[in-house]
XYZ file of C-alpha atoms in Angstrom:
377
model
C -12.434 -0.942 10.957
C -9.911 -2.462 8.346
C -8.391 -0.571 5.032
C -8.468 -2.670 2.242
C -6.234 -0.535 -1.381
C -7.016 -1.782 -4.348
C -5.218 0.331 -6.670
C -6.158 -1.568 -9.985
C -10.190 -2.214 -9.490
C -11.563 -3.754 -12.048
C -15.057 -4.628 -13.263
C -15.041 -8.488 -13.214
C -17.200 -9.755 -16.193
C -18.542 -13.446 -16.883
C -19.565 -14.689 -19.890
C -20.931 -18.181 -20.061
C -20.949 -19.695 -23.400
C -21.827 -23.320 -24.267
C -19.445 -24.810 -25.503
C -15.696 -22.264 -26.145
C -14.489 -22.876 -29.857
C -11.137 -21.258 -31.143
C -11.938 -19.260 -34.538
C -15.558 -19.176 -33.698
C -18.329 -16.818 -33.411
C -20.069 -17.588 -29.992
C -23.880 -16.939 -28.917
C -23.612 -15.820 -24.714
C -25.807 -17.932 -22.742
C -25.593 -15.507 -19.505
C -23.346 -12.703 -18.560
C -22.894 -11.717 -15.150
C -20.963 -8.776 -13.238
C -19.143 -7.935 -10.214
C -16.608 -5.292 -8.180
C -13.026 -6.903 -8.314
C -9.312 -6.554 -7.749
C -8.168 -8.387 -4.929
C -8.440 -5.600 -2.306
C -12.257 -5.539 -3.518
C -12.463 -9.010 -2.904
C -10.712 -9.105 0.612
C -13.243 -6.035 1.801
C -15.810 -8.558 0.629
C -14.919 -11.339 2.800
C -14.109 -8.952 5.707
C -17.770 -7.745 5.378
C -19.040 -11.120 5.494
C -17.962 -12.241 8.375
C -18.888 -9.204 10.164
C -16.140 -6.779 9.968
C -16.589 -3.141 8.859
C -14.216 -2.552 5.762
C -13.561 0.617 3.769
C -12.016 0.775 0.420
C -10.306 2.966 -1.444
C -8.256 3.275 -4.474
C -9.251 4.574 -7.846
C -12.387 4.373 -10.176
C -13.418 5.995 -13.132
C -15.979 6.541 -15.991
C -18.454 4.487 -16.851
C -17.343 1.039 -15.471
C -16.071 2.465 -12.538
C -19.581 3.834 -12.213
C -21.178 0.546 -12.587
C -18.459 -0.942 -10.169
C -19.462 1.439 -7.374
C -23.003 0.780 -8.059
C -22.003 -3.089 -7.181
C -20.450 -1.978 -4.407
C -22.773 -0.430 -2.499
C -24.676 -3.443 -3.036
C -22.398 -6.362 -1.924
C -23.057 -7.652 1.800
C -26.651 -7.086 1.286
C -26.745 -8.964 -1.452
C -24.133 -11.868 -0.585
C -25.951 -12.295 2.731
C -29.084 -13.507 0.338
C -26.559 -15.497 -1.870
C -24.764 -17.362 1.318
C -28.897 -18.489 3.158
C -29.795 -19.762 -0.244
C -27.071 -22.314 -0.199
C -27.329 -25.345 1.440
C -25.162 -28.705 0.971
C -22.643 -31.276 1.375
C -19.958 -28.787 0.442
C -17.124 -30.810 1.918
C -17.945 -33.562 -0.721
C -18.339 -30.985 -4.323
C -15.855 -30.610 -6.742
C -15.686 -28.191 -9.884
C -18.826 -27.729 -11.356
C -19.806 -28.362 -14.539
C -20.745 -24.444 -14.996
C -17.674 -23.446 -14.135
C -17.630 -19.852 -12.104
C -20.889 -17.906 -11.305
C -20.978 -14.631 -10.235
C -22.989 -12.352 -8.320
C -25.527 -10.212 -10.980
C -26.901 -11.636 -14.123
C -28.402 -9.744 -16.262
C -29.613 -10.445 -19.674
C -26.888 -8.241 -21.881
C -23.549 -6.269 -20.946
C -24.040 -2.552 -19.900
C -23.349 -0.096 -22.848
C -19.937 1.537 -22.268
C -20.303 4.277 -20.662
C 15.416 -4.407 3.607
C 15.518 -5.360 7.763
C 16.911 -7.881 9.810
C 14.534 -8.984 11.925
C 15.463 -8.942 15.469
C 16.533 -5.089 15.331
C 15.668 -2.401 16.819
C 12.497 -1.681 14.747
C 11.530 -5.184 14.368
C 7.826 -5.077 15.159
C 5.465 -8.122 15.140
C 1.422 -7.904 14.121
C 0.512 -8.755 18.159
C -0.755 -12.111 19.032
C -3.715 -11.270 21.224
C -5.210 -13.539 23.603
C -8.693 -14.297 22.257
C -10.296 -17.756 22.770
C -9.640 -19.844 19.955
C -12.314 -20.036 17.401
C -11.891 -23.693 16.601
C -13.748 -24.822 19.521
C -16.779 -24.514 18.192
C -18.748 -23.637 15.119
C -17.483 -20.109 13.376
C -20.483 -17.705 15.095
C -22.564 -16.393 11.987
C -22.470 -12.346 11.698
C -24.732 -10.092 10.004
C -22.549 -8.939 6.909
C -20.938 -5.656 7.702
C -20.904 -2.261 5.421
C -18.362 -1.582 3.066
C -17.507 2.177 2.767
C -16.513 3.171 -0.276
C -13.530 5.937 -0.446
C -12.534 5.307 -4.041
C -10.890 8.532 -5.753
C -12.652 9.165 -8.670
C -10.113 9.258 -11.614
C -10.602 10.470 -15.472
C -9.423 7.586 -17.278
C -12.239 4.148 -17.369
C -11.644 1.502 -14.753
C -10.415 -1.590 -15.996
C -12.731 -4.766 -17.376
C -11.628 -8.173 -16.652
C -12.996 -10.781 -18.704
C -14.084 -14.629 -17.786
C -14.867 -16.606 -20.771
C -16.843 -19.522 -19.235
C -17.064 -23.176 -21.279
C -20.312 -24.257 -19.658
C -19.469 -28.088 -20.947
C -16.256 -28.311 -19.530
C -16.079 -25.435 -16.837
C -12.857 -24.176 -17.962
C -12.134 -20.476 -17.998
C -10.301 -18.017 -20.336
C -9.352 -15.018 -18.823
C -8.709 -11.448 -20.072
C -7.202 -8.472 -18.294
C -7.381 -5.098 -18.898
C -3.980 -3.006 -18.299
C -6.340 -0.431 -15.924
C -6.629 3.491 -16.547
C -3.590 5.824 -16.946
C -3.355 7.455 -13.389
C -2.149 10.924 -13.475
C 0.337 12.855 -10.670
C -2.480 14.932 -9.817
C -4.650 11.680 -9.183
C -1.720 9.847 -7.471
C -1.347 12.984 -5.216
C -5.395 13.022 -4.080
C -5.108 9.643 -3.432
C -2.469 9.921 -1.426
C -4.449 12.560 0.867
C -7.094 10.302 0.638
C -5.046 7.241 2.570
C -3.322 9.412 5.148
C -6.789 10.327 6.490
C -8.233 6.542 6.554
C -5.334 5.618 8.314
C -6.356 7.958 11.073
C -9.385 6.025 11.585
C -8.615 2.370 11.096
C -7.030 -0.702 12.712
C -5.257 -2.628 9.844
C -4.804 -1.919 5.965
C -4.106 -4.280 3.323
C -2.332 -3.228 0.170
C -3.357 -5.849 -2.843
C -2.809 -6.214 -6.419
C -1.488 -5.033 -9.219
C -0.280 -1.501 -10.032
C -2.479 0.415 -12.646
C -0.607 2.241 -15.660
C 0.735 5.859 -14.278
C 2.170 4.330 -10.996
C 5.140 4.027 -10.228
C 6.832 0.237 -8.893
C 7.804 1.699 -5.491
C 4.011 2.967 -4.550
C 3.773 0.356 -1.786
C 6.642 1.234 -0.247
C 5.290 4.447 -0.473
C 1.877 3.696 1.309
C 3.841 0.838 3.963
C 6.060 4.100 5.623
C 2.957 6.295 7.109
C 0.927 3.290 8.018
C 3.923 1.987 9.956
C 4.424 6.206 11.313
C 0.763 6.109 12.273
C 0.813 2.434 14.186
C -1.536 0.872 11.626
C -0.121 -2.894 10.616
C 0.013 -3.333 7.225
C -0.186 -6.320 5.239
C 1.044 -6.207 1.613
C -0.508 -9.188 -1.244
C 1.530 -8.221 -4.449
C 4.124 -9.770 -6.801
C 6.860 -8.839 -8.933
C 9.000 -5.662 -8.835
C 6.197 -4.115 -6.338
C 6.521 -6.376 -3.878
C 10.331 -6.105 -3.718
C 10.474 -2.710 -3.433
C 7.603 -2.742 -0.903
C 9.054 -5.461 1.682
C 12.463 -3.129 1.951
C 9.384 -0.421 3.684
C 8.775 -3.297 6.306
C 5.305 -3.925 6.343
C 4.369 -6.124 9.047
C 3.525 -9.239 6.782
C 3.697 -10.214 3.423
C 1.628 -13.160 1.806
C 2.966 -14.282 -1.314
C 2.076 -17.854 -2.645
C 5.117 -19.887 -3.785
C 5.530 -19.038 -7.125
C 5.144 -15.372 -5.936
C 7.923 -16.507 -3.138
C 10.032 -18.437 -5.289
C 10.369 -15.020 -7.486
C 11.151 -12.963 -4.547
C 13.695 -15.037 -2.989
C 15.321 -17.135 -5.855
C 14.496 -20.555 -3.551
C 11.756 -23.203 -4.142
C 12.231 -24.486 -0.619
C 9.147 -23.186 1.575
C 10.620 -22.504 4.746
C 14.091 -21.046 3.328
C 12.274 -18.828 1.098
C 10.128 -17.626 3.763
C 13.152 -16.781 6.045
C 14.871 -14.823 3.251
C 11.802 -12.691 2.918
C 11.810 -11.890 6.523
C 15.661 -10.676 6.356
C 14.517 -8.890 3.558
C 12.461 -6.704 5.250
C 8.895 -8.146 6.168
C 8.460 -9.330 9.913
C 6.035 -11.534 9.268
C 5.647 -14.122 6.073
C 2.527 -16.526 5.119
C 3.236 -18.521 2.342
C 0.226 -19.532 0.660
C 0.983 -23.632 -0.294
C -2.218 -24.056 -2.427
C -3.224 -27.559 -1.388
C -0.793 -27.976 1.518
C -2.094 -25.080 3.404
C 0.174 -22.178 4.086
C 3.211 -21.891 6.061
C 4.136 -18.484 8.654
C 7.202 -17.215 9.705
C 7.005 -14.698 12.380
C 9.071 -13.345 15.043
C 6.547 -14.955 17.449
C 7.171 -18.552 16.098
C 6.566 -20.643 12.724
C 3.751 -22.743 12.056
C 2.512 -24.795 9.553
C -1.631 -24.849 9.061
C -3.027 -27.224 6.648
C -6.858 -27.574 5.258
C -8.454 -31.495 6.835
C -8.467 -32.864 3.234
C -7.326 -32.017 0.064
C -10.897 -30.486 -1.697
C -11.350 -29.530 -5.997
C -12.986 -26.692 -7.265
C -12.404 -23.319 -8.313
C -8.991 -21.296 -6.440
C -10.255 -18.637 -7.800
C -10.050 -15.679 -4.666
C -8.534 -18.300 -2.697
C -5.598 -16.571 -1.752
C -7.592 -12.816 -0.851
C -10.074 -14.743 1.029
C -6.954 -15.910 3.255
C -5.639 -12.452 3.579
C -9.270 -11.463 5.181
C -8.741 -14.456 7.544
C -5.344 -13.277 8.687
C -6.696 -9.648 8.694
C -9.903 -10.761 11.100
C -7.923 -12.360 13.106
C -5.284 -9.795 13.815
C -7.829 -7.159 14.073
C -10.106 -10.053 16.926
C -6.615 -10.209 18.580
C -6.366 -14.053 17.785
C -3.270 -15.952 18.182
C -0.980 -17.041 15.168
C -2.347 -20.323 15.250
C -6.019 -19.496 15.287
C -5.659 -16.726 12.647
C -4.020 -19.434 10.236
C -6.764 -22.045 11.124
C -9.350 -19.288 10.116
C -7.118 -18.019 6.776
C -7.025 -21.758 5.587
C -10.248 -22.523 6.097
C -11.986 -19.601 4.294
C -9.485 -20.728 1.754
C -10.437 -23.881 1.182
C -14.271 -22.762 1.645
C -13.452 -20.714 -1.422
C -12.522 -23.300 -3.480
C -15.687 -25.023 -2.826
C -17.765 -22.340 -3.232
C -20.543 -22.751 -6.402
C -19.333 -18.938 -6.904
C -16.140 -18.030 -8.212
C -13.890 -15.889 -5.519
C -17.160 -16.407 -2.785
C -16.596 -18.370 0.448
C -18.717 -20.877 1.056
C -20.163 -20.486 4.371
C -21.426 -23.669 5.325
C -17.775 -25.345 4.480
C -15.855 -23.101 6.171
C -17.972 -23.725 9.518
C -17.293 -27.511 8.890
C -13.542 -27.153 7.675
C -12.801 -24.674 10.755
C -12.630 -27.407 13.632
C -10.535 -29.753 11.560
C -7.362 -27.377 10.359
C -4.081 -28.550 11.244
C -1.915 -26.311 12.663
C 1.829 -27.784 13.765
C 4.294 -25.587 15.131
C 7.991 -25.647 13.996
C 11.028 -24.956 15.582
C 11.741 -21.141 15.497
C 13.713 -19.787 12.476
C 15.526 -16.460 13.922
């Protein structure tokens, strides 16, 4: 089973509108709803493909009742979404509607640092497993996802897709998140230390909801890494400096993310100064070039068969379930980047915004590159 934290859920909301004017009063053509924060949407793609997922972080009133209601409902309900699709995927790019989501409904609800090579550098293992590009990616019944969100007084977060149906372009609006208190921080806490008792990875996405304090990933990386668990942290900023100093077993920034971390624009230099910073293992996500991993087992380079348009939109948290599955299947570095790059790619295809398209990723699978540098101590 794999932990996904989300400590900033959010309820993702979609409104479609005909045509987006500045200054103007706008009639909704359809409004649509769905569980988010990246964590949420890793668990999602884990479930897909088969893997049993349990989330936690925090929820509370109203839309955080509504989210959970979602939630209970996801791999039932993308398991219908994913059969009713069937095309040339390979071929689309961004649709004219722009991103779709999972629920319409016909109004909105009311309110309610190490250097690696020492003596505790550890690498996620490499496994043996055959390699999954050698034939079609097997299709699994979706998984459950197990919700152990910690309820929390203040409202869970909205995020807000404005949707130009002429052009497709998106405006997007974020809610800060609730304010959590000590008390709240503290339950969670107890909450975490029990799942990873039971589980066999955890990823640690997102943002960082008012109330918490920068350093909480470092604070969640140091009893994973006591308990055994690997731990893969997706985070930017201030968070994910602090956190890569705990040593979490890989980090996967994209290069903007990188470029921050590290001061350098240069891929592979910036992804070797992350490792001496702390994390043993770095994949760079490249956007349209793929993504690029560092590891004490070896660096590779993976990159998607053609360049593709459409929506990136969960892109990057689709490849963090990739690298997760395959970790967790005991799949070699190369095979768990040819997996993470094509569910990204089959993400940007995807009719849905943040969904993986199932029938591209089966085609794209076969045909990722993956070339193997020379190894960067």
């Amino acid at each position: 089973m794999i932990l996904t934290v989300t400590l900033n859920t959010a309820l993702d909301l979609t409104y479609g509108v005909p045509e987006l004017v500045p200054h103007a009063s706008h009639r909704v053509s359809d409004i649509s709803e769905r569980p988010g924060g990246k964590g949420l949407n890793v668990a999602r793609v884990l479930a897909a493909l088969g893997h049993e997922t349990v989330v936690t972080g925090f929820a509370g009133g109203s839309t955080g009742a509504v989210l959970r209601e979602l939630l209970a409902d996801l791999p039932t309900r993308d398991a219908r979404s994913q059969d009713a699709r069937s095309s040339d995927t390979r071929s689309r790019g961004a649709g004219a509607n722009g991103p779709e989501a999972d629920t319409t409904r016909p109004g909105p609800r009311p309110e309610t640092a190490v250097v690696p090579g020492g003596e505790d550098d550890r690498a996620i293992p490499t496994g043996s497993a055959p390699a999954p590009h050698a034939s079609p990616a097997p299709r699994t019944a979706p998984a459950p996802i197990i919700d152990a969100l910690v309820t929390v007084a203040g409202n869970t977060r909205r995020t807000i897709a404005v949707v130009d149906r002429t052009t497709g372009d998106t405006t997007q609006l974020n809610e800060p998140g609730p304010l959590i208190s000590a008390d709240e921080w503290s339950a969670f806490l107890d909450r975490y230390e029990e799942l990873l008792a039971e589980v066999d990875a955890v990823a640690l996405c997102g943002s960082l909801p008012p109330g918490i304090h920068v350093g909480a990933y470092a604070e969640l990386i140091r009893p994973a890494r006591a308990a055994g668990v690997p731990v893969l942290l997706d985070t930017s900023g201030e968070p994910l400096r602090r956190g890569i100093a705990a040593r979490p077993d890989l980090i996967k920034p994209n290069a903007d993310e990188l470029a921050q971390l590290t001061g350098s624009r240069d891929p592979l230099r910036a992804t070797r100064d992350a490792r001496r910073r702390g994390a043993h293992g770095v994949v760079a996500s490249l956007g349209p070039d793929g993504m690029l991993a560092v590891t004490p087992d070896g660096v590779w380079q993976a990159s998607p068969p053609d360049r593709v348009r459409g929506n990136p939109t969960g892109a990057g948290d689709s490849a963090v379930a990739g690298l997760l599955s395959g970790l967790v299947e005991g799949l070699g570095w190369p095979d768990r980047l040819r997996r993470a790059v094509a569910l990204s790619t089959a993400t940007v295809l995807s009719p849905t915004a943040g969904d993986f398209d199932r029938a591209a990723y089966e085609e794209l699978l076969p045909g990722v590159g993956v070339e193997e540098h020379p190894r960067v101590a």
